[in-house]
Amino acid sequence: MNDQKTYQETRAQTISKKLTRRNFGVSICQTLAEAKEQALSMIQEDKTVAFGGSQTLGEVGIIDALYLRAQPIIDRDLAKDLEERHQLMKQSLLADYYLTSINGISEEGILVNIDNIGNRVAALTYGPDQVIAFVGINKLYGNLNTTIDMVRKRTAPLNSFRLGLQTTPCIKTGSCGDCLKEECICNIISLTRRSALADRIHILLILEEAGF
């Protein structure tokens, strides 16, 4: 085992204990493929699954795998217009399982997320019976302030480019401008310091980089 892998496994074990103390379920996965298989084993095939926008979910390939086994899915990306998309996002709050990523996890085990209209953080905090969050090792940051800074100043601008935004300062300069633009995707900053229901939020902590 090389030094880099040993280091990442040590970090994962340390943060896993802190997350467990905060009532989060945690599984450490060596690879993206292992995380996908772990999630598939956790999700009952007759239950409804919904998901939020996430680069990580695409990299893991979990949605395609669920479609292949004919899983009931609430898929906002199949909406014919914006109104139907919003209705599907509301229906997602009643799904049996919700799949997402986490923008950042602090060294204390606090989950940090930034959202546009709040559908993803709403599902994380309340609604679906089970939340499964795929988190690459690159999402583990320092203390809470550092984690918020990284999510705002790095993750959010990268997502703005991914989404093809046009007018926000981060698109024009590459860094957060604390803007109030209509296109702003940083409208909601959510901190989840503990799960009220034990193991409702299950984190698949992946020892590979995933998402940003």
Tab-separated table of C-alpha atoms in Angstrom:
chain	number	residue	atom	x	y	z
A	1	MET	CA	0.000	0.000	0.000
A	2	ASN	CA	1.505	3.358	-0.995
A	3	ASP	CA	1.796	6.344	1.308
A	4	GLN	CA	-0.945	8.333	-0.462
A	5	LYS	CA	-3.479	5.540	-0.093
A	6	THR	CA	-2.544	4.976	3.547
A	7	TYR	CA	-2.949	8.694	4.207
A	8	GLN	CA	-6.387	8.824	2.576
A	9	GLU	CA	-7.595	5.728	4.420
A	10	THR	CA	-6.441	7.220	7.714
A	11	ARG	CA	-8.316	10.446	6.967
A	12	ALA	CA	-11.417	8.484	6.024
A	13	GLN	CA	-11.327	6.399	9.196
A	14	THR	CA	-10.910	9.524	11.331
A	15	ILE	CA	-13.779	11.444	9.748
A	16	SER	CA	-15.941	8.306	9.738
A	17	LYS	CA	-15.812	8.150	13.535
A	18	LYS	CA	-16.782	11.812	13.803
A	19	LEU	CA	-19.659	11.389	11.367
A	20	THR	CA	-20.914	8.330	13.238
A	21	ARG	CA	-20.983	10.308	16.470
A	22	ARG	CA	-23.229	12.788	14.679
A	23	ASN	CA	-25.757	10.049	13.797
A	24	PHE	CA	-24.699	9.717	10.149
A	25	GLY	CA	-24.265	6.274	8.650
A	26	VAL	CA	-20.898	5.837	6.937
A	27	SER	CA	-19.384	3.281	4.569
A	28	ILE	CA	-15.841	3.680	3.287
A	29	CYS	CA	-15.520	2.625	-0.357
A	30	GLN	CA	-12.218	2.141	-2.144
A	31	THR	CA	-13.504	3.121	-5.598
A	32	LEU	CA	-16.411	4.751	-7.424
A	33	ALA	CA	-17.447	1.307	-8.668
A	34	GLU	CA	-17.540	-0.032	-5.115
A	35	ALA	CA	-19.686	2.905	-4.025
A	36	LYS	CA	-22.140	2.175	-6.833
A	37	GLU	CA	-22.418	-1.490	-5.850
A	38	GLN	CA	-22.820	-0.554	-2.186
A	39	ALA	CA	-25.673	1.814	-3.030
A	40	LEU	CA	-27.385	-0.758	-5.253
A	41	SER	CA	-27.284	-3.256	-2.397
A	42	MET	CA	-28.850	-0.694	-0.047
A	43	ILE	CA	-31.729	0.315	-2.333
A	44	GLN	CA	-34.743	-1.989	-2.479
A	45	GLU	CA	-35.668	-2.561	-6.103
A	46	ASP	CA	-39.377	-1.784	-5.691
A	47	LYS	CA	-38.834	1.533	-3.889
A	48	THR	CA	-38.839	4.998	-5.467
A	49	VAL	CA	-35.548	6.823	-5.975
A	50	ALA	CA	-34.985	10.531	-6.626
A	51	PHE	CA	-31.797	12.504	-6.945
A	52	GLY	CA	-30.362	15.998	-7.005
A	53	GLY	CA	-28.024	17.605	-9.498
A	54	SER	CA	-24.546	16.195	-8.919
A	55	GLN	CA	-21.368	15.733	-10.907
A	56	THR	CA	-20.442	12.903	-8.559
A	57	LEU	CA	-23.574	10.854	-9.275
A	58	GLY	CA	-22.711	10.926	-12.965
A	59	GLU	CA	-19.160	9.806	-12.311
A	60	VAL	CA	-20.333	6.948	-10.094
A	61	GLY	CA	-22.881	5.815	-12.710
A	62	ILE	CA	-25.547	5.007	-10.148
A	63	ILE	CA	-28.506	6.493	-12.060
A	64	ASP	CA	-27.783	4.480	-15.209
A	65	ALA	CA	-27.429	1.345	-13.083
A	66	LEU	CA	-30.811	1.966	-11.459
A	67	TYR	CA	-32.495	2.449	-14.832
A	68	LEU	CA	-30.960	-0.815	-16.045
A	69	ARG	CA	-32.704	-2.735	-13.275
A	70	ALA	CA	-36.020	-0.917	-13.874
A	71	GLN	CA	-35.976	1.004	-10.594
A	72	PRO	CA	-38.915	3.403	-10.070
A	73	ILE	CA	-37.251	6.820	-10.474
A	74	ILE	CA	-38.419	10.408	-10.145
A	75	ASP	CA	-36.220	12.071	-12.753
A	76	ARG	CA	-36.477	15.837	-13.029
A	77	ASP	CA	-34.231	15.764	-16.096
A	78	LEU	CA	-37.069	14.160	-18.078
A	79	ALA	CA	-39.382	17.142	-17.515
A	80	LYS	CA	-40.781	18.739	-20.654
A	81	ASP	CA	-40.690	22.255	-19.179
A	82	LEU	CA	-39.674	24.243	-16.098
A	83	GLU	CA	-43.026	23.849	-14.371
A	84	GLU	CA	-42.951	20.066	-14.664
A	85	ARG	CA	-39.354	20.094	-13.463
A	86	HIS	CA	-40.368	21.946	-10.292
A	87	GLN	CA	-43.250	19.539	-9.709
A	88	LEU	CA	-40.897	16.567	-10.016
A	89	MET	CA	-38.488	18.169	-7.561
A	90	LYS	CA	-41.363	18.534	-5.091
A	91	GLN	CA	-42.324	14.889	-5.631
A	92	SER	CA	-38.711	13.960	-4.895
A	93	LEU	CA	-39.259	14.964	-1.274
A	94	LEU	CA	-41.608	11.977	-0.953
A	95	ALA	CA	-39.229	9.440	-2.511
A	96	ASP	CA	-38.132	6.400	-0.520
A	97	TYR	CA	-34.482	7.098	-1.332
A	98	TYR	CA	-32.742	10.320	-2.291
A	99	LEU	CA	-29.303	10.265	-3.905
A	100	THR	CA	-26.973	13.225	-3.702
A	101	SER	CA	-23.445	14.321	-3.005
A	102	ILE	CA	-22.172	16.682	-0.330
A	103	ASN	CA	-20.287	19.821	-1.331
A	104	GLY	CA	-17.912	19.623	1.605
A	105	ILE	CA	-17.375	17.933	4.962
A	106	SER	CA	-15.514	19.758	7.695
A	107	GLU	CA	-12.918	18.093	9.891
A	108	GLU	CA	-15.512	18.148	12.686
A	109	GLY	CA	-17.943	16.088	10.585
A	110	ILE	CA	-20.339	18.885	9.601
A	111	LEU	CA	-21.922	18.661	6.138
A	112	VAL	CA	-21.767	21.861	4.072
A	113	ASN	CA	-23.932	22.378	0.993
A	114	ILE	CA	-24.735	25.270	-1.311
A	115	ASP	CA	-27.955	25.156	-3.320
A	116	ASN	CA	-29.848	27.260	-5.807
A	117	ILE	CA	-33.565	26.880	-4.986
A	118	GLY	CA	-33.110	24.500	-2.061
A	119	ASN	CA	-34.579	21.260	-3.409
A	120	ARG	CA	-31.419	19.267	-2.731
A	121	VAL	CA	-30.834	20.496	0.805
A	122	ALA	CA	-34.562	20.156	1.536
A	123	ALA	CA	-34.394	16.477	0.624
A	124	LEU	CA	-31.223	16.050	2.643
A	125	THR	CA	-32.717	17.543	5.782
A	126	TYR	CA	-36.331	16.337	5.574
A	127	GLY	CA	-38.568	14.187	3.405
A	128	PRO	CA	-37.161	10.997	1.877
A	129	ASP	CA	-36.873	8.072	4.278
A	130	GLN	CA	-33.248	7.419	3.317
A	131	VAL	CA	-30.585	9.710	1.888
A	132	ILE	CA	-27.488	8.184	0.301
A	133	ALA	CA	-24.682	10.683	-0.231
A	134	PHE	CA	-21.671	9.887	-2.430
A	135	VAL	CA	-18.622	11.840	-1.276
A	136	GLY	CA	-15.160	11.741	-2.838
A	137	ILE	CA	-12.137	12.043	-0.553
A	138	ASN	CA	-11.441	15.430	-2.159
A	139	LYS	CA	-14.531	16.841	-0.382
A	140	LEU	CA	-12.884	16.558	3.056
A	141	TYR	CA	-11.632	20.008	3.982
A	142	GLY	CA	-10.374	21.695	7.140
A	143	ASN	CA	-12.376	23.411	9.860
A	144	LEU	CA	-15.907	24.638	9.255
A	145	ASN	CA	-14.925	28.125	8.054
A	146	THR	CA	-12.387	26.674	5.636
A	147	THR	CA	-14.965	24.207	4.325
A	148	ILE	CA	-17.540	26.932	3.722
A	149	ASP	CA	-14.894	29.014	1.932
A	150	MET	CA	-13.886	26.083	-0.283
A	151	VAL	CA	-17.484	25.318	-1.187
A	152	ARG	CA	-18.296	28.944	-1.962
A	153	LYS	CA	-15.062	29.936	-3.690
A	154	ARG	CA	-14.203	26.726	-5.529
A	155	THR	CA	-17.123	24.294	-5.755
A	156	ALA	CA	-19.802	26.843	-6.629
A	157	PRO	CA	-17.786	28.541	-9.413
A	158	LEU	CA	-16.935	25.149	-10.933
A	159	ASN	CA	-20.614	24.216	-10.897
A	160	SER	CA	-21.456	27.556	-12.510
A	161	PHE	CA	-19.186	26.633	-15.426
A	162	ARG	CA	-20.676	23.114	-15.534
A	163	LEU	CA	-24.181	24.573	-15.751
A	164	GLY	CA	-23.218	27.051	-18.458
A	165	LEU	CA	-24.088	30.237	-16.581
A	166	GLN	CA	-23.419	33.535	-18.340
A	167	THR	CA	-23.580	36.532	-16.005
A	168	THR	CA	-22.250	35.654	-12.556
A	169	PRO	CA	-18.913	37.112	-11.416
A	170	CYS	CA	-17.456	33.610	-10.977
A	171	ILE	CA	-17.991	32.964	-14.692
A	172	LYS	CA	-16.256	36.195	-15.606
A	173	THR	CA	-13.375	36.060	-13.115
A	174	GLY	CA	-13.166	32.455	-11.930
A	175	SER	CA	-13.816	33.390	-8.291
A	176	CYS	CA	-16.876	34.084	-6.137
A	177	GLY	CA	-18.104	37.692	-6.191
A	178	ASP	CA	-20.759	37.223	-3.475
A	179	CYS	CA	-23.264	38.223	-6.134
A	180	LEU	CA	-27.021	38.698	-6.129
A	181	LYS	CA	-27.474	37.881	-9.813
A	182	GLU	CA	-30.586	36.095	-11.083
A	183	GLU	CA	-28.330	33.224	-12.191
A	184	CYS	CA	-26.719	32.875	-8.760
A	185	ILE	CA	-26.622	29.245	-7.590
A	186	CYS	CA	-25.367	30.163	-4.085
A	187	ASN	CA	-28.711	31.258	-2.676
A	188	ILE	CA	-28.782	28.765	0.178
A	189	ILE	CA	-25.927	27.658	2.414
A	190	SER	CA	-26.851	24.636	4.527
A	191	LEU	CA	-24.989	23.199	7.512
A	192	THR	CA	-26.009	19.759	8.748
A	193	ARG	CA	-24.228	19.172	12.028
A	194	ARG	CA	-26.140	16.034	13.037
A	195	SER	CA	-28.795	13.684	11.709
A	196	ALA	CA	-31.859	13.736	13.960
A	197	LEU	CA	-32.662	10.181	12.870
A	198	ALA	CA	-29.770	7.774	13.221
A	199	ASP	CA	-28.457	6.481	9.873
A	200	ARG	CA	-31.121	8.260	7.819
A	201	ILE	CA	-28.304	10.021	5.996
A	202	HIS	CA	-25.792	7.426	4.861
A	203	ILE	CA	-22.493	8.703	3.496
A	204	LEU	CA	-20.527	6.597	1.031
A	205	LEU	CA	-17.050	8.002	1.563
A	206	ILE	CA	-15.018	7.172	-1.532
A	207	LEU	CA	-11.205	6.954	-1.443
A	208	GLU	CA	-11.042	8.451	-4.933
A	209	GLU	CA	-11.657	11.984	-6.095
A	210	ALA	CA	-15.196	12.528	-7.336
A	211	GLY	CA	-16.987	15.695	-8.344
A	212	PHE	CA	-15.778	19.092	-7.247
